[in-house]
CSV table of N, CA and C and ligand atoms in Angstrom, one decimal:
chain,number,residue,atom,x,y,z
K,300,MET,N,4.1,-17.6,-6.2
K,300,MET,CA,4.3,-17.8,-7.6
K,300,MET,C,5.3,-16.9,-8.1
K,301,ILE,N,6.2,-17.4,-9.0
K,301,ILE,CA,7.4,-16.8,-9.6
K,301,ILE,C,6.9,-16.8,-11.2
K,302,PHE,N,7.3,-15.6,-11.7
K,302,PHE,CA,7.0,-15.5,-13.0
K,302,PHE,C,8.2,-15.9,-14.0
K,303,THR,N,8.1,-16.8,-14.7
K,303,THR,CA,9.4,-17.5,-15.3
K,303,THR,C,9.0,-17.6,-16.9
K,304,ASN,N,9.7,-17.7,-17.6
K,304,ASN,CA,9.8,-18.1,-19.2
K,304,ASN,C,9.6,-19.6,-19.4
K,305,SER,N,9.3,-19.9,-20.8
K,305,SER,CA,9.3,-21.3,-20.9
K,305,SER,C,10.3,-22.3,-20.5
K,306,LYS,N,11.5,-21.6,-20.3
K,306,LYS,CA,12.6,-22.5,-19.7
K,306,LYS,C,12.6,-22.5,-18.2
K,307,ASN,N,11.7,-22.0,-17.6
K,307,ASN,CA,11.4,-21.8,-16.1
K,307,ASN,C,12.5,-20.9,-15.6
K,308,ILE,N,12.9,-19.9,-16.2
K,308,ILE,CA,13.9,-18.9,-15.6
K,308,ILE,C,13.1,-17.7,-15.2
K,309,GLN,N,13.4,-17.3,-13.9
K,309,GLN,CA,12.8,-16.1,-13.5
K,309,GLN,C,13.2,-14.9,-14.2
K,310,LEU,N,12.1,-14.1,-14.8
K,310,LEU,CA,12.4,-12.9,-15.6
K,310,LEU,C,12.3,-11.6,-14.7
K,311,CYS,N,13.1,-10.8,-15.1
K,311,CYS,CA,12.9,-9.4,-14.5
K,311,CYS,C,11.7,-8.8,-14.8
K,312,CYS,N,11.2,-8.3,-13.6
K,312,CYS,CA,9.9,-7.7,-13.5
K,312,CYS,C,9.8,-6.4,-14.3
K,313,TYR,N,10.8,-5.7,-14.7
K,313,TYR,CA,10.8,-4.3,-15.3
K,313,TYR,C,10.8,-4.4,-16.9
K,314,CYS,N,11.7,-5.3,-17.4
K,314,CYS,CA,12.1,-5.3,-18.8
K,314,CYS,C,11.2,-6.8,-19.2
K,315,GLY,N,11.0,-7.7,-18.4
K,315,GLY,CA,10.4,-8.7,-18.8
K,315,GLY,C,11.2,-9.7,-20.0
K,316,THR,N,12.5,-9.4,-20.1
K,316,THR,CA,13.0,-10.3,-21.1
K,316,THR,C,14.4,-11.0,-20.6
K,317,ARG,N,15.0,-10.1,-19.5
K,317,ARG,CA,16.3,-10.7,-19.2
K,317,ARG,C,16.1,-11.6,-17.9
K,318,LYS,N,17.0,-12.3,-17.6
K,318,LYS,CA,17.0,-13.2,-16.5
K,318,LYS,C,17.2,-12.3,-15.2
K,319,ALA,N,16.3,-12.4,-14.2
K,319,ALA,CA,16.4,-11.9,-12.8
K,319,ALA,C,17.5,-12.4,-12.3
K,320,THR,N,18.6,-11.6,-11.8
K,320,THR,CA,19.7,-11.9,-11.2
K,320,THR,C,19.8,-11.4,-9.9
K,321,THR,N,19.0,-10.3,-9.5
K,321,THR,CA,19.1,-9.6,-8.4
K,321,THR,C,17.5,-9.1,-7.9
K,322,LYS,N,17.5,-8.5,-6.9
K,322,LYS,CA,16.3,-7.9,-6.4
K,322,LYS,C,16.4,-6.3,-6.1
K,323,ASP,N,15.2,-5.8,-6.3
K,323,ASP,CA,15.3,-4.3,-6.3
K,323,ASP,C,14.0,-3.9,-5.3
K,324,HIS,N,14.5,-2.9,-4.4
K,324,HIS,CA,13.4,-2.3,-3.4
K,324,HIS,C,12.5,-1.4,-4.2
K,325,ILE,N,11.0,-1.6,-4.0
K,325,ILE,CA,10.4,-0.4,-4.5
K,325,ILE,C,9.3,-0.1,-3.5
K,326,PRO,N,9.0,1.1,-3.2
K,326,PRO,CA,10.0,2.1,-3.8
K,326,PRO,C,11.4,2.0,-3.5
K,327,PRO,N,12.1,2.9,-3.9
K,327,PRO,CA,13.6,3.0,-3.7
K,327,PRO,C,13.6,2.9,-2.0
K,328,LYS,N,14.6,2.2,-1.5
K,328,LYS,CA,14.8,2.2,-0.2
K,328,LYS,C,15.6,3.3,0.4
K,329,SER,N,16.1,4.0,-0.5
K,329,SER,CA,16.8,5.3,-0.1
K,329,SER,C,15.9,6.4,0.5
K,330,ILE,N,14.5,6.3,0.1
K,330,ILE,CA,13.8,7.2,0.6
K,330,ILE,C,12.9,7.1,2.0
K,331,PHE,N,13.6,5.8,2.5
K,331,PHE,CA,13.2,5.6,3.9
K,331,PHE,C,14.2,6.0,4.8
K,332,ASN,N,13.9,6.7,5.9
K,332,ASN,CA,14.9,7.0,6.9
K,332,ASN,C,15.3,5.7,7.7
K,333,LYS,N,16.7,5.8,8.2
K,333,LYS,CA,17.3,4.7,8.9
K,333,LYS,C,16.7,4.9,10.4
K,334,PRO,N,16.5,3.9,11.1
K,334,PRO,CA,16.4,2.3,10.7
K,334,PRO,C,15.1,2.2,9.7
K,335,ARG,N,15.5,1.6,8.6
K,335,ARG,CA,14.3,1.5,7.6
K,335,ARG,C,13.5,0.1,8.1
K,336,PRO,N,12.3,0.3,7.5
K,336,PRO,CA,11.3,-0.8,7.8
K,336,PRO,C,12.0,-2.2,7.4
K,337,ASN,N,11.7,-3.3,8.0
K,337,ASN,CA,12.1,-4.6,7.8
K,337,ASN,C,11.3,-5.3,6.8
K,338,ASP,N,10.2,-4.5,6.3
K,338,ASP,CA,9.3,-5.3,5.4
K,338,ASP,C,9.2,-4.5,4.0
K,339,LEU,N,10.2,-3.8,3.6
K,339,LEU,CA,10.3,-3.4,2.5
K,339,LEU,C,9.9,-4.3,1.2
K,340,ILE,N,9.4,-4.0,0.3
K,340,ILE,CA,9.1,-4.9,-0.9
K,340,ILE,C,10.2,-5.0,-1.9
K,341,THR,N,10.6,-6.3,-2.2
K,341,THR,CA,11.6,-6.3,-3.3
K,341,THR,C,10.9,-7.1,-4.5
K,342,VAL,N,11.6,-6.9,-5.6
K,342,VAL,CA,10.9,-7.4,-6.8
K,342,VAL,C,12.3,-8.1,-7.5
K,343,PRO,N,12.0,-9.2,-8.3
K,343,PRO,CA,13.2,-9.7,-9.0
K,343,PRO,C,13.5,-8.9,-10.2
K,344,CYS,N,14.7,-8.6,-10.6
K,344,CYS,CA,15.1,-7.6,-11.7
K,344,CYS,C,16.5,-8.3,-12.3
K,345,CYS,N,16.7,-7.8,-13.4
K,345,CYS,CA,18.0,-8.0,-14.0
K,345,CYS,C,19.0,-7.1,-13.4
K,346,PHE,N,20.4,-7.4,-14.0
K,346,PHE,CA,21.5,-6.4,-13.6
K,346,PHE,C,21.3,-5.3,-14.2
K,347,GLU,N,21.1,-5.3,-15.4
K,347,GLU,CA,21.0,-3.9,-16.3
K,347,GLU,C,19.9,-3.1,-15.7
K,348,CYS,N,18.7,-3.6,-15.6
K,348,CYS,CA,17.5,-2.7,-15.0
K,348,CYS,C,17.9,-2.3,-13.5
K,349,ASN,N,18.4,-3.1,-12.6
K,349,ASN,CA,18.9,-2.6,-11.3
K,349,ASN,C,20.0,-1.6,-11.4
K,350,ASN,N,21.0,-1.7,-12.4
K,350,ASN,CA,22.0,-0.7,-12.5
K,350,ASN,C,21.4,0.7,-13.0
K,351,GLU,N,20.5,0.6,-13.8
K,351,GLU,CA,19.8,1.9,-14.4
K,351,GLU,C,19.0,2.4,-13.2
K,352,ALA,N,18.3,1.7,-12.6
K,352,ALA,CA,17.6,2.2,-11.5
K,352,ALA,C,18.4,2.8,-10.6
K,353,SER,N,19.6,2.4,-10.1
K,353,SER,CA,20.5,3.0,-9.2
K,353,SER,C,20.8,4.4,-9.6
K,354,LYS,N,20.9,4.5,-10.9
K,354,LYS,CA,21.5,5.8,-11.1
K,354,LYS,C,20.4,7.1,-11.0
K,355,HIS,N,19.0,6.6,-11.0
K,355,HIS,CA,18.1,7.5,-10.9
K,355,HIS,C,17.7,7.6,-9.3
K,356,ASP,N,18.0,6.5,-8.6
K,356,ASP,CA,17.4,6.6,-7.2
K,356,ASP,C,17.9,7.6,-6.5
K,357,GLU,N,19.2,8.0,-6.3
K,357,GLU,CA,19.7,9.3,-5.7
K,357,GLU,C,19.1,10.6,-6.2
K,358,LYS,N,18.9,10.8,-7.5
K,358,LYS,CA,18.4,12.0,-7.7
K,358,LYS,C,16.9,12.0,-7.3
K,359,PHE,N,16.1,10.9,-7.6
K,359,PHE,CA,14.8,10.9,-7.1
K,359,PHE,C,14.7,11.2,-5.8
K,360,LYS,N,15.6,10.7,-4.8
K,360,LYS,CA,15.5,11.0,-3.2
K,360,LYS,C,15.7,12.3,-3.0
K,361,ALA,N,16.6,13.0,-3.8
K,361,ALA,CA,17.0,14.3,-3.5
K,361,ALA,C,16.0,15.4,-3.7
K,362,TYR,N,15.2,15.2,-4.9
K,362,TYR,CA,14.0,16.0,-5.4
K,362,TYR,C,13.0,15.7,-4.4
K,363,LEU,N,12.7,14.4,-4.1
K,363,LEU,CA,11.5,14.1,-3.3
K,363,LEU,C,11.7,14.9,-1.8
K,364,GLY,N,13.0,14.6,-1.4
K,364,GLY,CA,13.4,15.2,0.0
K,364,GLY,C,13.3,16.6,0.0
K,365,MET,N,13.7,17.3,-0.9
K,365,MET,CA,13.6,19.0,-1.0
K,365,MET,C,12.1,19.0,-1.0
K,366,HIS,N,11.1,18.5,-1.7
K,366,HIS,CA,9.8,18.8,-1.9
K,366,HIS,C,9.1,18.5,-0.6
K,367,VAL,N,9.5,17.6,0.1
K,367,VAL,CA,8.7,17.3,1.4
K,367,VAL,C,9.3,17.9,2.6
K,368,ALA,N,10.5,18.4,2.5
K,368,ALA,CA,11.3,18.8,3.8
K,368,ALA,C,10.3,19.8,4.6
K,369,ARG,N,9.6,20.8,4.2
K,369,ARG,CA,8.9,21.6,4.9
K,369,ARG,C,7.7,21.3,5.9
K,370,GLN,N,7.4,19.7,5.4
K,370,GLN,CA,6.3,19.1,6.3
K,370,GLN,C,6.8,18.7,7.8
K,371,GLY,N,8.2,18.8,7.9
K,371,GLY,CA,8.5,18.5,9.2
K,371,GLY,C,8.7,16.9,9.4
K,372,GLY,N,9.0,16.5,10.7
K,372,GLY,CA,9.2,15.3,11.1
K,372,GLY,C,10.0,14.5,10.4
K,373,GLU,N,9.4,13.2,10.0
K,373,GLU,CA,10.3,12.3,9.0
K,373,GLU,C,10.8,12.8,7.9
K,374,ALA,N,9.9,13.7,7.2
K,374,ALA,CA,10.2,14.4,5.9
K,374,ALA,C,11.4,15.1,6.0
K,375,LYS,N,11.4,16.0,7.1
K,375,LYS,CA,12.6,16.8,7.3
K,375,LYS,C,13.9,16.0,7.7
K,376,ARG,N,13.5,14.9,8.3
K,376,ARG,CA,14.9,14.1,8.6
K,376,ARG,C,15.3,13.5,7.3
K,377,LEU,N,14.4,13.1,6.3
K,377,LEU,CA,15.0,12.6,5.1
K,377,LEU,C,15.6,13.7,4.4
K,378,PHE,N,15.3,14.9,4.5
K,378,PHE,CA,16.2,16.0,3.9
K,378,PHE,C,17.5,16.1,4.7
K,379,LYS,N,17.6,16.1,5.9
K,379,LYS,CA,18.7,16.5,6.5
K,379,LYS,C,19.8,15.3,6.5
K,380,GLU,N,19.3,14.0,6.7
K,380,GLU,CA,20.1,12.9,6.8
K,380,GLU,C,20.1,12.0,5.4
K,381,GLY,N,19.2,12.4,4.5
K,381,GLY,CA,19.4,11.8,3.1
K,381,GLY,C,19.8,12.6,2.2
K,382,VAL,N,19.1,14.0,1.9
K,382,VAL,CA,19.4,14.7,0.7
K,382,VAL,C,20.9,15.5,1.0
K,383,LEU,N,20.8,15.9,2.2
K,383,LEU,CA,22.1,16.9,2.2
K,383,LEU,C,23.5,16.3,2.2
K,384,PRO,N,23.5,14.9,2.7
K,384,PRO,CA,24.8,14.2,2.7
K,384,PRO,C,25.0,13.9,1.0
K,385,THR,N,23.7,13.5,0.3
K,385,THR,CA,23.9,13.1,-1.3
K,385,THR,C,24.3,14.4,-1.9
K,386,ALA,N,23.8,15.6,-1.6
K,386,ALA,CA,24.1,16.7,-2.4
K,386,ALA,C,25.7,17.2,-2.1
K,387,LYS,N,26.1,16.7,-0.9
K,387,LYS,CA,27.5,17.1,-0.5
K,387,LYS,C,28.6,16.4,-1.2
K,388,HIS,N,28.1,15.0,-1.6
K,388,HIS,CA,29.2,14.2,-2.3
K,388,HIS,C,28.8,14.2,-3.6
K,389,ASN,N,27.7,14.4,-4.2
K,389,ASN,CA,27.5,14.2,-5.6
K,389,ASN,C,27.6,15.6,-6.1
K,390,ASN,N,28.6,15.9,-6.9
K,390,ASN,CA,28.7,17.5,-7.5
K,390,ASN,C,27.9,17.5,-8.5
K,391,LYS,N,27.6,16.8,-9.3
K,391,LYS,CA,27.0,16.8,-10.6
K,391,LYS,C,25.5,17.1,-10.3
K,392,LEU,N,24.8,16.5,-9.4
K,392,LEU,CA,23.5,16.7,-8.8
K,392,LEU,C,23.3,18.1,-8.1
K,393,ARG,N,24.3,18.3,-7.3
K,393,ARG,CA,24.3,19.6,-6.6
K,393,ARG,C,24.5,20.7,-7.6
K,394,LYS,N,25.0,20.6,-8.6
K,394,LYS,CA,25.3,21.8,-9.5
K,394,LYS,C,23.8,22.0,-10.2
K,395,THR,N,23.3,20.7,-10.7
K,395,THR,CA,21.9,20.8,-11.3
K,395,THR,C,20.9,21.4,-10.4
K,396,ILE,N,21.0,21.3,-9.2
K,396,ILE,CA,20.2,21.7,-8.2
K,396,ILE,C,20.3,23.2,-8.1
K,397,PHE,N,21.6,23.5,-8.0
K,397,PHE,CA,21.8,25.1,-7.8
K,397,PHE,C,21.5,25.8,-9.2
K,398,ASP,N,21.9,25.3,-10.4
K,398,ASP,CA,21.5,25.9,-11.5
K,398,ASP,C,20.1,26.5,-11.6
K,399,THR,N,19.3,25.6,-11.1
K,399,THR,CA,17.7,26.0,-11.4
K,399,THR,C,17.3,26.6,-10.2
K,400,MET,N,17.9,26.7,-9.0
K,400,MET,CA,17.5,27.3,-7.9
K,400,MET,C,16.9,28.8,-8.1
K,401,ARG,N,15.9,29.2,-7.5
K,401,ARG,CA,15.1,30.6,-7.9
K,401,ARG,C,14.6,30.8,-6.4
K,402,PRO,N,14.6,32.2,-6.1
K,402,PRO,CA,13.9,32.7,-4.9
K,402,PRO,C,12.6,32.8,-5.3
K,403,VAL,N,11.7,32.4,-4.5
K,403,VAL,CA,10.1,32.6,-4.8
K,403,VAL,C,9.4,33.0,-3.4
K,404,TYR,N,8.2,33.8,-3.7
K,404,TYR,CA,7.3,33.9,-2.5
K,404,TYR,C,6.4,32.8,-2.4
K,405,THR,N,6.1,32.5,-1.2
K,405,THR,CA,5.1,31.3,-0.8
K,405,THR,C,3.7,32.1,-0.8
K,406,THR,N,2.6,31.5,-1.3
K,406,THR,CA,1.5,32.2,-1.0
K,406,THR,C,0.4,31.1,-0.8
K,407,THR,N,-0.7,32.0,-0.1
K,407,THR,CA,-1.9,30.9,0.1
K,407,THR,C,-2.5,30.7,-1.1
K,408,GLN,N,-3.6,29.8,-1.4
K,408,GLN,CA,-4.2,29.4,-2.5
K,408,GLN,C,-4.9,30.9,-3.2
K,409,SER,N,-5.2,31.7,-2.3
K,409,SER,CA,-5.9,33.1,-2.9
K,409,SER,C,-4.9,34.2,-3.2
K,410,GLY,N,-3.6,33.8,-3.0
K,410,GLY,CA,-2.4,34.7,-3.5
K,410,GLY,C,-1.9,35.4,-2.5
K,411,ILE,N,-2.2,35.5,-1.2
K,411,ILE,CA,-1.7,36.2,-0.2
K,411,ILE,C,-0.1,35.6,0.2
K,412,ILE,N,0.8,36.5,0.1
K,412,ILE,CA,2.1,36.3,0.4
K,412,ILE,C,2.3,35.9,1.7
K,413,THR,N,2.9,34.8,1.9
K,413,THR,CA,3.0,34.1,3.3
K,413,THR,C,4.7,34.2,3.7
K,414,GLY,N,5.6,34.3,2.8
K,414,GLY,CA,6.7,34.1,3.1
K,414,GLY,C,7.7,34.1,1.8
K,415,LYS,N,9.1,33.8,2.1
K,415,LYS,CA,10.1,33.4,1.0
K,415,LYS,C,10.4,32.2,1.0
K,416,ALA,N,10.8,31.4,-0.1
K,416,ALA,CA,11.4,30.2,-0.1
K,416,ALA,C,12.4,29.9,-1.6
K,417,MET,N,13.0,29.0,-1.6
K,417,MET,CA,13.8,28.7,-2.8
K,417,MET,C,13.0,27.7,-3.4
K,418,SER,N,13.0,27.7,-4.8
K,418,SER,CA,12.5,26.7,-5.6
K,418,SER,C,13.6,26.2,-6.6
K,419,VAL,N,13.4,24.8,-6.9
K,419,VAL,CA,14.4,24.3,-8.0
K,419,VAL,C,13.3,23.6,-9.0
K,420,LEU,N,13.7,23.5,-10.0
K,420,LEU,CA,13.0,22.8,-11.1
K,420,LEU,C,13.2,21.3,-10.8
K,421,TRP,N,12.1,20.5,-10.8
K,421,TRP,CA,12.1,19.2,-10.6
K,421,TRP,C,12.6,18.4,-11.8
K,422,ASP,N,13.6,17.5,-11.6
K,422,ASP,CA,14.1,16.9,-12.8
K,422,ASP,C,13.3,15.6,-13.3
K,423,SER,N,12.3,15.9,-14.2
K,423,SER,CA,11.4,14.9,-14.6
K,423,SER,C,12.0,13.6,-15.1
K,424,GLU,N,13.2,13.6,-15.5
K,424,GLU,CA,13.8,12.3,-16.1
K,424,GLU,C,14.2,11.2,-15.0
K,425,ALA,N,14.5,11.6,-13.7
K,425,ALA,CA,14.8,10.7,-12.5
K,425,ALA,C,13.4,10.5,-12.0
K,426,HIS,N,12.4,11.4,-11.9
K,426,HIS,CA,11.1,11.3,-11.5
K,426,HIS,C,10.2,10.2,-12.3
K,427,ASP,N,10.2,10.5,-13.4
K,427,ASP,CA,9.2,9.5,-14.5
K,427,ASP,C,9.9,8.2,-14.4
K,428,TYR,N,11.3,8.1,-14.5
K,428,TYR,CA,11.7,6.6,-14.4
K,428,TYR,C,11.4,5.8,-13.2
K,429,THR,N,11.6,6.5,-12.2
K,429,THR,CA,11.4,6.0,-10.9
K,429,THR,C,10.0,5.6,-10.7
K,430,ILE,N,9.2,6.5,-11.1
K,430,ILE,CA,7.7,6.4,-10.8
K,430,ILE,C,7.2,5.2,-11.7
K,431,GLU,N,7.7,5.1,-13.0
K,431,GLU,CA,7.5,3.8,-13.8
K,431,GLU,C,8.0,2.5,-13.3
K,432,LYS,N,9.2,2.7,-12.7
K,432,LYS,CA,9.7,1.5,-12.1
K,432,LYS,C,9.0,1.1,-10.9
K,433,ILE,N,8.5,2.0,-10.0
K,433,ILE,CA,7.6,1.5,-9.1
K,433,ILE,C,6.2,0.9,-9.3
K,434,ILE,N,5.7,1.4,-10.5
K,434,ILE,CA,4.2,1.1,-10.9
K,434,ILE,C,4.6,-0.3,-11.5
K,435,ARG,N,5.6,-0.7,-12.3
K,435,ARG,CA,5.9,-2.0,-12.8
K,435,ARG,C,6.3,-2.8,-11.8
K,436,GLY,N,7.0,-2.5,-10.8
K,436,GLY,CA,7.4,-3.4,-9.6
K,436,GLY,C,6.1,-3.8,-8.7
K,437,LEU,N,5.2,-2.8,-8.3
K,437,LEU,CA,4.1,-2.9,-7.7
K,437,LEU,C,3.1,-3.8,-8.3
K,438,PHE,N,2.9,-3.6,-9.6
K,438,PHE,CA,2.1,-4.5,-10.4
K,438,PHE,C,2.4,-6.0,-10.3
K,439,TYR,N,3.8,-6.3,-10.7
K,439,TYR,CA,4.5,-7.4,-10.5
K,439,TYR,C,4.0,-8.1,-9.0
K,440,HIS,N,4.4,-7.4,-8.0
K,440,HIS,CA,4.2,-7.8,-6.5
K,440,HIS,C,2.7,-8.3,-6.3
K,441,HIS,N,2.0,-7.4,-6.6
K,441,HIS,CA,0.4,-7.7,-6.4
K,441,HIS,C,-0.1,-8.7,-7.4
K,442,TYR,N,0.2,-8.7,-8.6
K,442,TYR,CA,-0.4,-9.8,-9.6
K,442,TYR,C,0.5,-10.8,-10.1
K,443,LYS,N,1.9,-10.9,-9.8
K,443,LYS,CA,2.6,-11.7,-10.1
K,443,LYS,C,2.6,-11.9,-11.7
K,444,LYS,N,2.5,-10.8,-12.4
K,444,LYS,CA,2.5,-10.6,-13.6
K,444,LYS,C,3.6,-9.6,-14.2
K,445,ILE,N,4.1,-9.8,-15.3
K,445,ILE,CA,5.0,-8.6,-15.8
K,445,ILE,C,4.4,-7.8,-17.0
K,446,ILE,N,4.2,-6.6,-16.6
K,446,ILE,CA,3.6,-5.7,-17.5
K,446,ILE,C,4.3,-5.7,-18.8
K,447,GLY,N,5.8,-5.8,-18.9
K,447,GLY,CA,6.4,-5.8,-20.2
K,447,GLY,C,6.5,-4.6,-20.9
K,448,SER,N,7.4,-4.7,-21.7
K,448,SER,CA,7.9,-3.4,-22.5
K,448,SER,C,6.8,-2.9,-23.7
K,449,ASN,N,6.0,-4.0,-24.0
K,449,ASN,CA,4.9,-3.5,-24.9
K,449,ASN,C,3.9,-2.5,-24.1
K,450,ALA,N,3.7,-2.4,-22.9
K,450,ALA,CA,2.9,-1.4,-22.4
K,450,ALA,C,3.7,-0.4,-21.9
K,451,SER,N,3.2,1.0,-22.3
K,451,SER,CA,3.8,2.1,-21.7
K,451,SER,C,3.2,2.7,-20.5
K,452,VAL,N,4.1,3.4,-19.7
K,452,VAL,CA,3.7,4.1,-18.4
K,452,VAL,C,3.7,5.4,-18.6
K,453,LYS,N,2.7,6.3,-18.5
K,453,LYS,CA,3.1,7.7,-18.4
K,453,LYS,C,2.8,8.3,-17.1
K,454,THR,N,3.6,9.3,-16.7
K,454,THR,CA,3.5,10.1,-15.6
K,454,THR,C,2.6,11.4,-16.0
K,455,HIS,N,1.7,11.8,-15.3
K,455,HIS,CA,1.2,13.0,-15.3
K,455,HIS,C,1.3,13.8,-14.1
K,456,TRP,N,1.3,15.1,-14.4
K,456,TRP,CA,1.7,16.0,-13.2
K,456,TRP,C,0.4,16.8,-12.8
K,457,PHE,N,0.2,16.8,-11.7
K,457,PHE,CA,-0.9,17.5,-11.1
K,457,PHE,C,-0.5,18.7,-10.1
K,458,LYS,N,-1.1,19.9,-10.1
K,458,LYS,CA,-0.5,21.1,-9.4
K,458,LYS,C,-0.9,20.7,-7.8
K,459,GLN,N,-2.1,20.2,-7.8
K,459,GLN,CA,-2.8,19.7,-6.4
K,459,GLN,C,-3.3,18.5,-6.4
K,460,LEU,N,-3.6,17.7,-5.4
K,460,LEU,CA,-4.2,16.4,-5.4
K,460,LEU,C,-5.6,16.8,-5.1
H,507,LIG,ZN1,15.3,-5.9,-16.6
């Protein structure tokens, strides 16, 4: 089933108002290591929403990759093969990351110091935008309905799961 307006035009699943002329991967395909799975979810979207999403995808990948790198395995590979090349060519993003970089001690939950690490402030602009896009896209994918611009999506931060 495809969501269309009264003129039978497929609409963008993000804005719900413009004609869908392209498809977007959710979550962004850039957060998957190569070779990427061949069953990634795509949703219909307009050029404007796709273009806006692309601006945030790279930054989202960089912050996500930095956050999970210590977990090793595929997460570490995402950092090495996805984040580092991005930081190398994207001067603005690299500068933003370095400007907020601070040395910190890592601790256990009870406060025992276990080592040193570098921290950066997470850029919530890219995070919130991308998370909202994923929610709207997955909603469309599963229910074949567009949430639309009348509904707001809010992102809340938790220190721990
Ligand atoms: Zn749109």
